[in-house]
Short mmCIF file of C-alpha atoms and ligand atoms in Angstrom, two decimals:
data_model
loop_
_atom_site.label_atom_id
_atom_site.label_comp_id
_atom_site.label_asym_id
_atom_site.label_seq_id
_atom_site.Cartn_x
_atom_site.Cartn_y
_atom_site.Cartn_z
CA UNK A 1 12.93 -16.45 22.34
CA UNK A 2 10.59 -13.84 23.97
CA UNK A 3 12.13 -10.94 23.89
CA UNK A 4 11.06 -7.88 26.59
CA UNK A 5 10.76 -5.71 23.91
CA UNK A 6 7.90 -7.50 22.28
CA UNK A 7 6.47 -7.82 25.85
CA UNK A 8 7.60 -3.79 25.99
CA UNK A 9 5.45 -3.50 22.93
CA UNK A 10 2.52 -5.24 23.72
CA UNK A 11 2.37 -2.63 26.99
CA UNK A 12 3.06 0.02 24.80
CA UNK A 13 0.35 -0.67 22.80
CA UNK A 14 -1.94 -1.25 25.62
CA UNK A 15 -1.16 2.49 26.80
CA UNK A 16 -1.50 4.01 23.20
CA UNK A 17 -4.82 2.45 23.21
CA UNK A 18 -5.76 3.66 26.81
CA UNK A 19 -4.67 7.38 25.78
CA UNK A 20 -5.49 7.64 22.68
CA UNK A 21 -9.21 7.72 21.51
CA UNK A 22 -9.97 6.49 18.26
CA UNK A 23 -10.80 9.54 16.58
CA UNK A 24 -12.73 8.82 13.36
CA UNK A 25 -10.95 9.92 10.33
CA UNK A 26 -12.55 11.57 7.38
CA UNK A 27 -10.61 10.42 4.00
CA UNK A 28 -12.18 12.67 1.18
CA UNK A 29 -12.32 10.50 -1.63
CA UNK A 30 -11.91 11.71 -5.28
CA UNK A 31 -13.30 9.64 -8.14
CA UNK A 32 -10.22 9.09 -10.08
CA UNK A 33 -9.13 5.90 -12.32
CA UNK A 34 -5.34 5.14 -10.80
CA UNK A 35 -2.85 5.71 -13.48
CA UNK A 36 -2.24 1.70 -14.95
CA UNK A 37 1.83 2.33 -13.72
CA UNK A 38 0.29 3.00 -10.34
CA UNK A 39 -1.15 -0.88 -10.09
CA UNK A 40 1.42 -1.97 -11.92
CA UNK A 41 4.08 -0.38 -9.08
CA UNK A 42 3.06 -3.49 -6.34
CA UNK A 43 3.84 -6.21 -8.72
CA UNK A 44 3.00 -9.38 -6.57
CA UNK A 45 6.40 -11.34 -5.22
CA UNK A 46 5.44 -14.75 -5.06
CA UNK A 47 5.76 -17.17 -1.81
CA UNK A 48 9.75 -18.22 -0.46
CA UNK A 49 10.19 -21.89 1.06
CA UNK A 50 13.45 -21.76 3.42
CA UNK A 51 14.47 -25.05 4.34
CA UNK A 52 15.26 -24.98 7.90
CA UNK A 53 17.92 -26.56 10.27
CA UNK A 54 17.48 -28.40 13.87
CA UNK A 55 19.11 -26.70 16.68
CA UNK A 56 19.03 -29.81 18.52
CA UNK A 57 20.61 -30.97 21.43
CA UNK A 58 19.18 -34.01 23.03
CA UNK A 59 15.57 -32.09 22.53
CA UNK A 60 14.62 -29.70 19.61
CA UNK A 61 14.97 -26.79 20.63
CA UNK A 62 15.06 -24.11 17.54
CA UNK A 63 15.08 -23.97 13.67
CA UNK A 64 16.58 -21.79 11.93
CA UNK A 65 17.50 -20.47 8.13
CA UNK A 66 20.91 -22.31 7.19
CA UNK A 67 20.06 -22.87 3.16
CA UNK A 68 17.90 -20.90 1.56
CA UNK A 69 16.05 -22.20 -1.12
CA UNK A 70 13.94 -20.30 -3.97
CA UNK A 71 10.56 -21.68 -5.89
CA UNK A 72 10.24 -18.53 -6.71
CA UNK A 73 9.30 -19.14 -10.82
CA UNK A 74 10.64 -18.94 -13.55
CA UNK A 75 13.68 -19.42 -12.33
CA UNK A 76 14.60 -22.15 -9.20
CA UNK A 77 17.59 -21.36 -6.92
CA UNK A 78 19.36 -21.21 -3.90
CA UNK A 79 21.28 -19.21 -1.91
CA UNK A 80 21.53 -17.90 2.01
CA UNK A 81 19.76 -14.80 3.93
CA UNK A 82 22.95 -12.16 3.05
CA UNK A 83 23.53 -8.70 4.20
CA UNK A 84 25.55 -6.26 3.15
CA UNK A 85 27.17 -5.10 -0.39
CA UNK A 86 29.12 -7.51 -1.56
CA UNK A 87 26.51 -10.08 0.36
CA UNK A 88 27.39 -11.93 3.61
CA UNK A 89 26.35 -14.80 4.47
CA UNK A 90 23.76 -14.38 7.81
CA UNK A 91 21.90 -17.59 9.52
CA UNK A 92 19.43 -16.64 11.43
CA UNK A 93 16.63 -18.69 13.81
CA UNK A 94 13.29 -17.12 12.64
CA UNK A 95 11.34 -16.49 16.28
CA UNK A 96 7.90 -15.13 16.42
CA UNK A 97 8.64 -13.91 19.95
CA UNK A 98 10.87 -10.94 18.60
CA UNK A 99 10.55 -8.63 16.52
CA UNK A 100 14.03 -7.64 15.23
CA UNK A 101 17.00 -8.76 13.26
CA UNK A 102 20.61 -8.78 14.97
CA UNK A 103 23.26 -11.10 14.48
CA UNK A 104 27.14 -11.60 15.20
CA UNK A 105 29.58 -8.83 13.94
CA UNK A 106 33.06 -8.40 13.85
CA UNK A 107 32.66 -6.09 16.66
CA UNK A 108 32.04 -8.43 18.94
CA UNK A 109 35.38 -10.14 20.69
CA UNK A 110 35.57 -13.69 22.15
CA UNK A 111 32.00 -14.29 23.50
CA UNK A 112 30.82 -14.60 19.99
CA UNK A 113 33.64 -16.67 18.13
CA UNK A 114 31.48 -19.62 17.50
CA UNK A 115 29.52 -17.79 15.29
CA UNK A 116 29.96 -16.48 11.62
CA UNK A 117 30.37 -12.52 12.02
CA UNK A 118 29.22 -9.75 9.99
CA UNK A 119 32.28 -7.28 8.87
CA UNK A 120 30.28 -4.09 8.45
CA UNK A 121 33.41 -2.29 7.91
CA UNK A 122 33.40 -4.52 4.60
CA UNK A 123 30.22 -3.75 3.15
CA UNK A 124 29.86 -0.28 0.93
CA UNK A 125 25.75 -0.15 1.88
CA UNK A 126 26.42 -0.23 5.54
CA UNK A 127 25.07 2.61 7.68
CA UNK A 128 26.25 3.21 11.07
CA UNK A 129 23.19 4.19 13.22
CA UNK A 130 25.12 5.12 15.95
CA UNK A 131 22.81 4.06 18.71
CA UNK A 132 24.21 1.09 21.35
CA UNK A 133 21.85 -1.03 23.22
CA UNK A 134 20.80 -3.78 24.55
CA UNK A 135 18.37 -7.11 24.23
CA UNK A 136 17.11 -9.13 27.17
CA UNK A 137 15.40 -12.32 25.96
CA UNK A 138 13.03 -13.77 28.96
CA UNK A 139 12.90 -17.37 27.77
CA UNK A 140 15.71 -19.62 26.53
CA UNK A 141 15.57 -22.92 25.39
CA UNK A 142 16.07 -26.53 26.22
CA UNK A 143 17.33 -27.82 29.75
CA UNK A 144 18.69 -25.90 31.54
CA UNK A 145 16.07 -22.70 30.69
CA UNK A 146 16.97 -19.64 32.41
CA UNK A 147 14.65 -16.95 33.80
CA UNK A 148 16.94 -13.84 34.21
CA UNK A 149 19.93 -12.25 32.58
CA UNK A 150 21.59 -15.03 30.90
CA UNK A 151 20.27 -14.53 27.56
CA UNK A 152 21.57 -11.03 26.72
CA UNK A 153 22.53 -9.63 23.93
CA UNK A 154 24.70 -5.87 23.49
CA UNK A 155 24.02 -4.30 19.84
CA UNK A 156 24.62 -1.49 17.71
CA UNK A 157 22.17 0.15 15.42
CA UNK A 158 22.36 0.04 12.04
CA UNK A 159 21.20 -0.09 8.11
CA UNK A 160 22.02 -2.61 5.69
CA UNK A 161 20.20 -4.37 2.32
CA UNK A 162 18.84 -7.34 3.62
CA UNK A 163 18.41 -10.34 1.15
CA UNK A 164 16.73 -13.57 0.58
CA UNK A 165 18.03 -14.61 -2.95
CA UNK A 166 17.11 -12.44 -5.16
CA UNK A 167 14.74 -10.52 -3.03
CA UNK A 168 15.88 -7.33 -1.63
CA UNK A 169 15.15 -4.92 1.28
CA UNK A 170 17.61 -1.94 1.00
CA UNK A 171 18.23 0.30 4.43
CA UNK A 172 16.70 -2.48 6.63
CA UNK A 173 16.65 -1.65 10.20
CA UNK A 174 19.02 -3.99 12.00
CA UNK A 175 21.50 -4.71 14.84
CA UNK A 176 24.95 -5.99 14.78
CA UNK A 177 25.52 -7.99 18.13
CA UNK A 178 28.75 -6.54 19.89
CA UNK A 179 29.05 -8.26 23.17
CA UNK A 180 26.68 -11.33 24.07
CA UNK A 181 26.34 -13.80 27.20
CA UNK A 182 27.71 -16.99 27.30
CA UNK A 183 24.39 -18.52 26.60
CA UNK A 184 24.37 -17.63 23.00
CA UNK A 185 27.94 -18.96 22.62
CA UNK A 186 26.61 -22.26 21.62
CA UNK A 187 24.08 -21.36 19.27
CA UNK A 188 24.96 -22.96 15.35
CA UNK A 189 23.26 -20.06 14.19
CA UNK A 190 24.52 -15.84 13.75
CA UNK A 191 21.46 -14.24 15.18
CA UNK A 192 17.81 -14.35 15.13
CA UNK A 193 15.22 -12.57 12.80
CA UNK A 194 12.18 -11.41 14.77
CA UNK A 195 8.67 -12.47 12.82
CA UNK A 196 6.13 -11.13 15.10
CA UNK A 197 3.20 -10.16 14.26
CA UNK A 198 3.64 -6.67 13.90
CA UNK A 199 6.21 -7.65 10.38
CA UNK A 200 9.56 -5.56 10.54
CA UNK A 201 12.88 -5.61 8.57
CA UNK A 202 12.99 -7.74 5.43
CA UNK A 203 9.69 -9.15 6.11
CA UNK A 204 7.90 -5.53 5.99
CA UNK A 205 9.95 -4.41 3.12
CA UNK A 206 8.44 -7.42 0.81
CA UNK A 207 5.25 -6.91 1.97
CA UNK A 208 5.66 -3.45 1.03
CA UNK A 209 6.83 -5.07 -2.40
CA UNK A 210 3.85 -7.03 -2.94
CA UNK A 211 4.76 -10.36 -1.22
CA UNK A 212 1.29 -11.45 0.49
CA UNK A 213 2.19 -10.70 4.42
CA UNK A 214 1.61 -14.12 6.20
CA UNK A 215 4.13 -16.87 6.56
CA UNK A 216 3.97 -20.75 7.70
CA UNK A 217 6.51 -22.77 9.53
CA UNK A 218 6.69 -26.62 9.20
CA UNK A 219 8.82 -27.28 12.27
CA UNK A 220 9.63 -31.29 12.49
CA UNK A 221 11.66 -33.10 14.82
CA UNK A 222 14.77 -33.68 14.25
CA UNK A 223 14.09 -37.39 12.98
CA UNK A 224 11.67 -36.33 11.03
CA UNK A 225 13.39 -33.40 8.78
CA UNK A 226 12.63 -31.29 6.39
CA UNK A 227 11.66 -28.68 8.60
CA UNK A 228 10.62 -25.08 6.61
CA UNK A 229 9.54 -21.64 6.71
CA UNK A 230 7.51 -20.92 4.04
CA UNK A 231 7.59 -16.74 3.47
CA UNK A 232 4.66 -15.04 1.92
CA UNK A 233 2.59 -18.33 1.78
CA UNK A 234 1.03 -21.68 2.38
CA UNK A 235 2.68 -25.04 1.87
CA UNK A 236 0.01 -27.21 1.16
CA UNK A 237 1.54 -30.11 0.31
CA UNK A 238 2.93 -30.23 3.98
CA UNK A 239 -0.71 -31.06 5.74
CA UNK A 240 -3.59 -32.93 4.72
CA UNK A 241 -6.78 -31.61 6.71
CA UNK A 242 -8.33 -28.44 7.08
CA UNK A 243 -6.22 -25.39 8.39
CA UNK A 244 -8.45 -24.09 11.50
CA UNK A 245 -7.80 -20.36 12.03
CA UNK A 246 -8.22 -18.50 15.42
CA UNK A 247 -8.64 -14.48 15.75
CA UNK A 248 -5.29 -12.67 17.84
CA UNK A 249 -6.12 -11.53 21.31
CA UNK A 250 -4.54 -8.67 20.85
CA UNK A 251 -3.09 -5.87 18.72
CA UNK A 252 0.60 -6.53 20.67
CA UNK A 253 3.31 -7.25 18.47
CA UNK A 254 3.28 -10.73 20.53
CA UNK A 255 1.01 -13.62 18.54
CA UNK A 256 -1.41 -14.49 21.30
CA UNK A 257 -4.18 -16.42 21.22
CA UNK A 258 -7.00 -16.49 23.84
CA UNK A 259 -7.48 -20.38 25.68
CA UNK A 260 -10.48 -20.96 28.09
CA UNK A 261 -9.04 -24.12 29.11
CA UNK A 262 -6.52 -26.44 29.50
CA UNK A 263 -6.88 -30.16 30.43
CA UNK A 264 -3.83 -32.62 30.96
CA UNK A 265 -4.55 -36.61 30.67
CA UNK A 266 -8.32 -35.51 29.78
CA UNK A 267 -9.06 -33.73 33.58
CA UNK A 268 -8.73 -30.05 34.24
CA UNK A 269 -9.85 -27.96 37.33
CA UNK A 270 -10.97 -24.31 38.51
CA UNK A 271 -7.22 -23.32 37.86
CA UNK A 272 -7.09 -24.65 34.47
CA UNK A 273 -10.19 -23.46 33.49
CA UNK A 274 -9.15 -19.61 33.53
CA UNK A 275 -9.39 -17.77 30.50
CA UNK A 276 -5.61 -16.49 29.98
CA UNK A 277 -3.56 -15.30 26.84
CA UNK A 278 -1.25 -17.20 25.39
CA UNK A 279 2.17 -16.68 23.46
CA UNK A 280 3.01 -18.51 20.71
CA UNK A 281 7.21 -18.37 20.65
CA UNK A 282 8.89 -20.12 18.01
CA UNK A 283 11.72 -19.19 19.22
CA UNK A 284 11.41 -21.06 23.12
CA UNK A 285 11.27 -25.07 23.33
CA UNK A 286 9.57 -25.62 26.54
CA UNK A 287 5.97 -23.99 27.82
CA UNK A 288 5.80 -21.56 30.60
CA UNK A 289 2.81 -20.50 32.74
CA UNK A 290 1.72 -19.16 36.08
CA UNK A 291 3.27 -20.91 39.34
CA UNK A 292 -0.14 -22.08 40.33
CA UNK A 293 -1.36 -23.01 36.35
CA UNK A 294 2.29 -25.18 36.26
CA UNK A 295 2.18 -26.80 39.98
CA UNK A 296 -1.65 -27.21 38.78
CA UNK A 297 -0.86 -28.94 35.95
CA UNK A 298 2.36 -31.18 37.62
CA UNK A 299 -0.43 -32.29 40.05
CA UNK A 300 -2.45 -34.16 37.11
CA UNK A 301 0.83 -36.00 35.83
CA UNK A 302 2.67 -37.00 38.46
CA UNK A 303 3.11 -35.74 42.65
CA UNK A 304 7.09 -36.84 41.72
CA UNK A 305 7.77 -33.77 39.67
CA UNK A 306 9.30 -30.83 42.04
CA UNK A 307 11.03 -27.36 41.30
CA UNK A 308 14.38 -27.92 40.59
CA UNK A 309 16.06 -25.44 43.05
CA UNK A 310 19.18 -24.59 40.87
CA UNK A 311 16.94 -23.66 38.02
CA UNK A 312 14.37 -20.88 39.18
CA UNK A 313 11.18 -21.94 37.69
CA UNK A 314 12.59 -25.38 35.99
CA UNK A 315 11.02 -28.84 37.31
CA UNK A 316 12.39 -32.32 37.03
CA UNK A 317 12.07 -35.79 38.43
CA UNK A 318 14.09 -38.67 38.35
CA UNK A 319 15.00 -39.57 34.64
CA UNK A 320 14.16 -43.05 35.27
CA UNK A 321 10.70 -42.68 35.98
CA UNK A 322 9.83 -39.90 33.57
CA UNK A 323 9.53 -42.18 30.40
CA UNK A 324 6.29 -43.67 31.42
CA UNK A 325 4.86 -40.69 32.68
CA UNK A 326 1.46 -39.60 30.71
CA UNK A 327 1.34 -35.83 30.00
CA UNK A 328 -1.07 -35.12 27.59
CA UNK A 329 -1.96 -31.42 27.52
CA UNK A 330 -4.76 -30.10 25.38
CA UNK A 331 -5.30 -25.98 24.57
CA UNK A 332 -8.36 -25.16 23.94
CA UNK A 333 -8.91 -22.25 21.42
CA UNK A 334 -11.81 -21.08 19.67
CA UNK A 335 -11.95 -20.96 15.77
CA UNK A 336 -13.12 -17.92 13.75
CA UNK A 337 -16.13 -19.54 13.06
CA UNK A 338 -16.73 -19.79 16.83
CA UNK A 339 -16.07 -23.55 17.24
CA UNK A 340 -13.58 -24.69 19.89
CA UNK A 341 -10.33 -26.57 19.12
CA UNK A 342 -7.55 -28.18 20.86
CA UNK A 343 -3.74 -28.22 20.11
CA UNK A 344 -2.50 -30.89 21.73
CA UNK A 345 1.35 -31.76 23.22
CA UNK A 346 1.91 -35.31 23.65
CA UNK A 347 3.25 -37.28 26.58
CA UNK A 348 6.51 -37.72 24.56
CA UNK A 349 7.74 -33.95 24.60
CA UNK A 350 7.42 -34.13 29.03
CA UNK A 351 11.29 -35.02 28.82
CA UNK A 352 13.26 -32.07 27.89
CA UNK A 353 16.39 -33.69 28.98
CA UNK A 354 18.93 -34.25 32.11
CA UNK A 355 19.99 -31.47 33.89
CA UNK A 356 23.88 -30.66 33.78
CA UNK A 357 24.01 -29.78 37.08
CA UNK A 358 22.42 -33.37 38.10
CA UNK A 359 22.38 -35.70 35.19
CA UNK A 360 19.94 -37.81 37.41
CA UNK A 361 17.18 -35.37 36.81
CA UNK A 362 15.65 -34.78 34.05
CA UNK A 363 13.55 -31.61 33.39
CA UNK A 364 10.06 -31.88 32.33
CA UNK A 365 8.45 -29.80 29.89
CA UNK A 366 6.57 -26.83 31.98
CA UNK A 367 8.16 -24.28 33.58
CA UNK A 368 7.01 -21.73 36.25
CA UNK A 369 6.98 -18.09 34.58
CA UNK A 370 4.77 -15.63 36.92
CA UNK A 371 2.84 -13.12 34.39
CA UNK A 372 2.92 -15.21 31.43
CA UNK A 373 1.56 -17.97 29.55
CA UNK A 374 3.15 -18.74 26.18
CA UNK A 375 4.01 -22.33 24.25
CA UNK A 376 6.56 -22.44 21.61
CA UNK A 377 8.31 -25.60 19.49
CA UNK A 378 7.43 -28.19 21.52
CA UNK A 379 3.91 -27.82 20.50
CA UNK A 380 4.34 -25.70 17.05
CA UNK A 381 6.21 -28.89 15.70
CA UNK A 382 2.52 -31.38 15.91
CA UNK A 383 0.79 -28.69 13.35
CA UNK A 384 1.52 -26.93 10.15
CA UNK A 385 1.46 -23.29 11.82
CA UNK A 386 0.61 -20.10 9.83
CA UNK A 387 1.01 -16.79 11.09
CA UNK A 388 -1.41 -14.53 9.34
CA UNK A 389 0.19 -10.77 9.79
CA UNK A 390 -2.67 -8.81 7.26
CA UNK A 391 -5.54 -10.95 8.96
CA UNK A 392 -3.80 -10.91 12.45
CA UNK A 393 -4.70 -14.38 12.86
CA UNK A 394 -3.09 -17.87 13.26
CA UNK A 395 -4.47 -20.71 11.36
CA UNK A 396 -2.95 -24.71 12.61
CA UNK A 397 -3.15 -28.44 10.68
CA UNK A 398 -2.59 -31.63 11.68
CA UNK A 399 0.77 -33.06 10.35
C1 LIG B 1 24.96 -21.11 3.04
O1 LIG B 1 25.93 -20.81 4.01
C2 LIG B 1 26.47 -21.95 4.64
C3 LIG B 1 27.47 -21.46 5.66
O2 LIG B 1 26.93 -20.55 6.50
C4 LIG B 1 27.13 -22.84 3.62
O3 LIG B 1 27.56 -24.01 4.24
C5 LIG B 1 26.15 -23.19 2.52
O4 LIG B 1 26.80 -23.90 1.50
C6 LIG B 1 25.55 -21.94 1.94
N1 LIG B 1 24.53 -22.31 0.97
C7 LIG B 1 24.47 -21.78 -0.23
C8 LIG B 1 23.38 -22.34 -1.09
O5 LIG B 1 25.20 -20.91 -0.62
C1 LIG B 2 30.64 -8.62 27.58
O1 LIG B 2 29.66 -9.12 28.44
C2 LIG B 2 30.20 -9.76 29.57
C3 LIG B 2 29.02 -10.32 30.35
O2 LIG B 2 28.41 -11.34 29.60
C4 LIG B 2 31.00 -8.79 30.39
O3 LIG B 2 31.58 -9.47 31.50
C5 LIG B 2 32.09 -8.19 29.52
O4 LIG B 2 32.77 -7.21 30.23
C6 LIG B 2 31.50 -7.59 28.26
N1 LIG B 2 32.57 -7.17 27.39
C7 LIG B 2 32.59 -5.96 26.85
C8 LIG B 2 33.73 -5.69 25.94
O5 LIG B 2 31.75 -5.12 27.09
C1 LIG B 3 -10.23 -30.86 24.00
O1 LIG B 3 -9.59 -31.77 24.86
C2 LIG B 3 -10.36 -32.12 26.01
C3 LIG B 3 -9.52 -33.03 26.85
O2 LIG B 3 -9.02 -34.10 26.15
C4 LIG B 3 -11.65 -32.78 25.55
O3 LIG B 3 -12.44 -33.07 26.67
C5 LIG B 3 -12.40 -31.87 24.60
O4 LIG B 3 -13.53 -32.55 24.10
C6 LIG B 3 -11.52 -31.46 23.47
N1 LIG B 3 -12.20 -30.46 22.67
C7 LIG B 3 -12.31 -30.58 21.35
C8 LIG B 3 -13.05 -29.48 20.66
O5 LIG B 3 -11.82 -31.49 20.72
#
């Protein structure tokens, strides 16, 4: 989910960096040999592999923390994200496309009774921060995707310890969701921790404990399984080839990479040949860009596909002609080493699924989204993704 906060960020960071010259700083530095309980304070937390469920529903459309699952030796174990003193039990989606953690309280009436709730009232390490507000996401997932208000969340500010087994973040920033749209009613999951790539929460407190600040997500289909996020590290026995990294675009707590083309079925045009940013959201199923990028793109798969009038921004075509259909889109990105690379989405993740409003349409993968260009699961699950927060970078592998 792209939240407007991160996009609220990346502006704010764009003005910071408009008004504020870089003044150079003069450190004075003092020869001095650090104390040996100084280097021995950031004692090195070694990587966490969460095993992660499929929010699925005819498509894949998130994955999120259900078990939680330790290698963290000596000792092997298992447990959930908690918060709170005694623990509760919080699931969470983990979405690069935010940057915060909220999730379901007891504060919230009806709209969130599908979900487990938090019970701050119950937990002795809770601090009230006192501050209400609220959380527009821009992109949703699956069919139906909505480009408005629908995806809003009401929270209250607070502090809590945060853990993932045995690893703890005490006073970690958070919000408890008190009111939510319908939209989020349906979600198998409490609430959603933000991993952008500015790291916040739990993930900046164990980086601040030693844990190396990068994490990888191994985001399967559904069929497939064993999907996982991998915190503080690299999988490797998830991928076989090389991992090919590429430098952010920009300092914004969005990850973004810079494309110079794309290309659907092997063609591309003047349109698709602009230079443009793009989001990478685990958090959103489908791909959004420009009107004319999208219509351009439609136009090399198949003249069939319109808007889909109910749906500002959605597209669909009959669902018995979409199977066939060859959609092929290549990304072109350039490596660190200056070489260009593709990431590809094949033909088979066009379908997103029939509309409810018209189960004879189905919706096809790209929707219209005027400002922005940003892919999310439907290509993240083809690679082993790893989101590089100290080397602001993202590095892919073929699966
Ligand atoms: C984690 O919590 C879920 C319920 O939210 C529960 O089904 C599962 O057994 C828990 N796992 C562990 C290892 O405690
Ligand atoms: C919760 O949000 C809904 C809109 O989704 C609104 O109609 C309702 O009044 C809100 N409830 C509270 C208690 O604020
Ligand atoms: C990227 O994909 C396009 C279209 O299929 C192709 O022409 C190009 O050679 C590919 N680039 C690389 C580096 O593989």
């Amino acid at each position: 989910m792209l939240s407007l906060l991160a996009l609220g960020l990346f502006l704010a960071s764009a003005q910071n960096s408009v008004s504020a010259q870089a003044v150079p700083q003069t450190i004075q530095l003092q020869s001095r040999v650090a104390p040996v309980s100084a280097t021995l304070r950031r004692r090195a937390l070694n990587p966490v592999t969460v095993p992660l469920a499929d929010f699925f529903l005819g498509t894949d459309l998130q994955w999120f923390g259900n078990k939680v699952t330790f290698s963290n030796s000596p000792a092997h174990f298992s447990g959930n994200m908690s918060v709170g003193t005694p623990p509760q039990t919080v699931s969470v989606v983990f979405d690069t496309g935010s940057s915060t953690l909220e999730f379901a309280s007891t504060l919230c009436g009806a709209p969130c009774d599908n979900q487990v709730k938090f019970n701050s009232a119950k937990s002795s390490t809770f601090v009230d921060g006192g501050t209400t507000s609220s959380i527009t996401f821009s992109t949703g997932v699956g069919v139906d995707p909505v480009v408005g208000a629908n995806y809003r969340l009401t929270l209250r500010s607070g502090t809590d310890t945060v853990a993932i087994g045995n690893l703890k973040a005490p006073a970690t920033s958070l919000f408890l969701i008190t009111n939510q749209t319908a939209k989020f009613g349906i979600d198998p999951f409490s609430g959603i921790q933000g991993m952008s790539a500015r790291a916040q929460g739990i993930f900046a407190a164990l980086i601040s404990q030693g844990l190396p600040s990068l994490f990888s997500l191994f985001l399967t289909p559904l069929s497939v399984g064993n999907a996982e996020m991998t915190v503080g590290g690299i999988d490797t026995t998830k991928f076989t080839g090389p991992l090919t990294f590429a430098s952010l675009a920009s300092t914004s707590a969005a990850w973004t990479l810079s494309s110079p083309q794309l290309t659907v079925n092997g063609v591309t045009n003047s349109v698709l040949q602009a230079r443009r940013s793009i989001i990478f959201d685990s958090g959103t199923s489908n791909i959004l860009f420009p009107t004319a990028t999208a219509n351009a793109m439609y136009a090399l798969i198949s003249s069939d596909i319109t808007p889909f009038a109910a749906e500002p921004g959605a597209y669909g075509i009959a669902c018995n002609k979409i199977s066939t259909l060859p959609a092929v889109i290549d990304i072109t990105f350039t490596s660190q080493s200056g070489s260009p690379f593709n990431l590809t989405i094949p033909s088979s993740e066009l379908n997103v699924g029939p509309f409810a409003s018209n189960p004879a349409i189905c919706q096809t993968l790209i929707n219209a989204f005027d400002g922005l260009s940003l892919v999310g699961g439907s290509l993240l699950k083809h690679y082993y993704s790893v989101w590089d927060v100290g080397n602001q970078r993202l590095g892919f592998a073929a699966i």
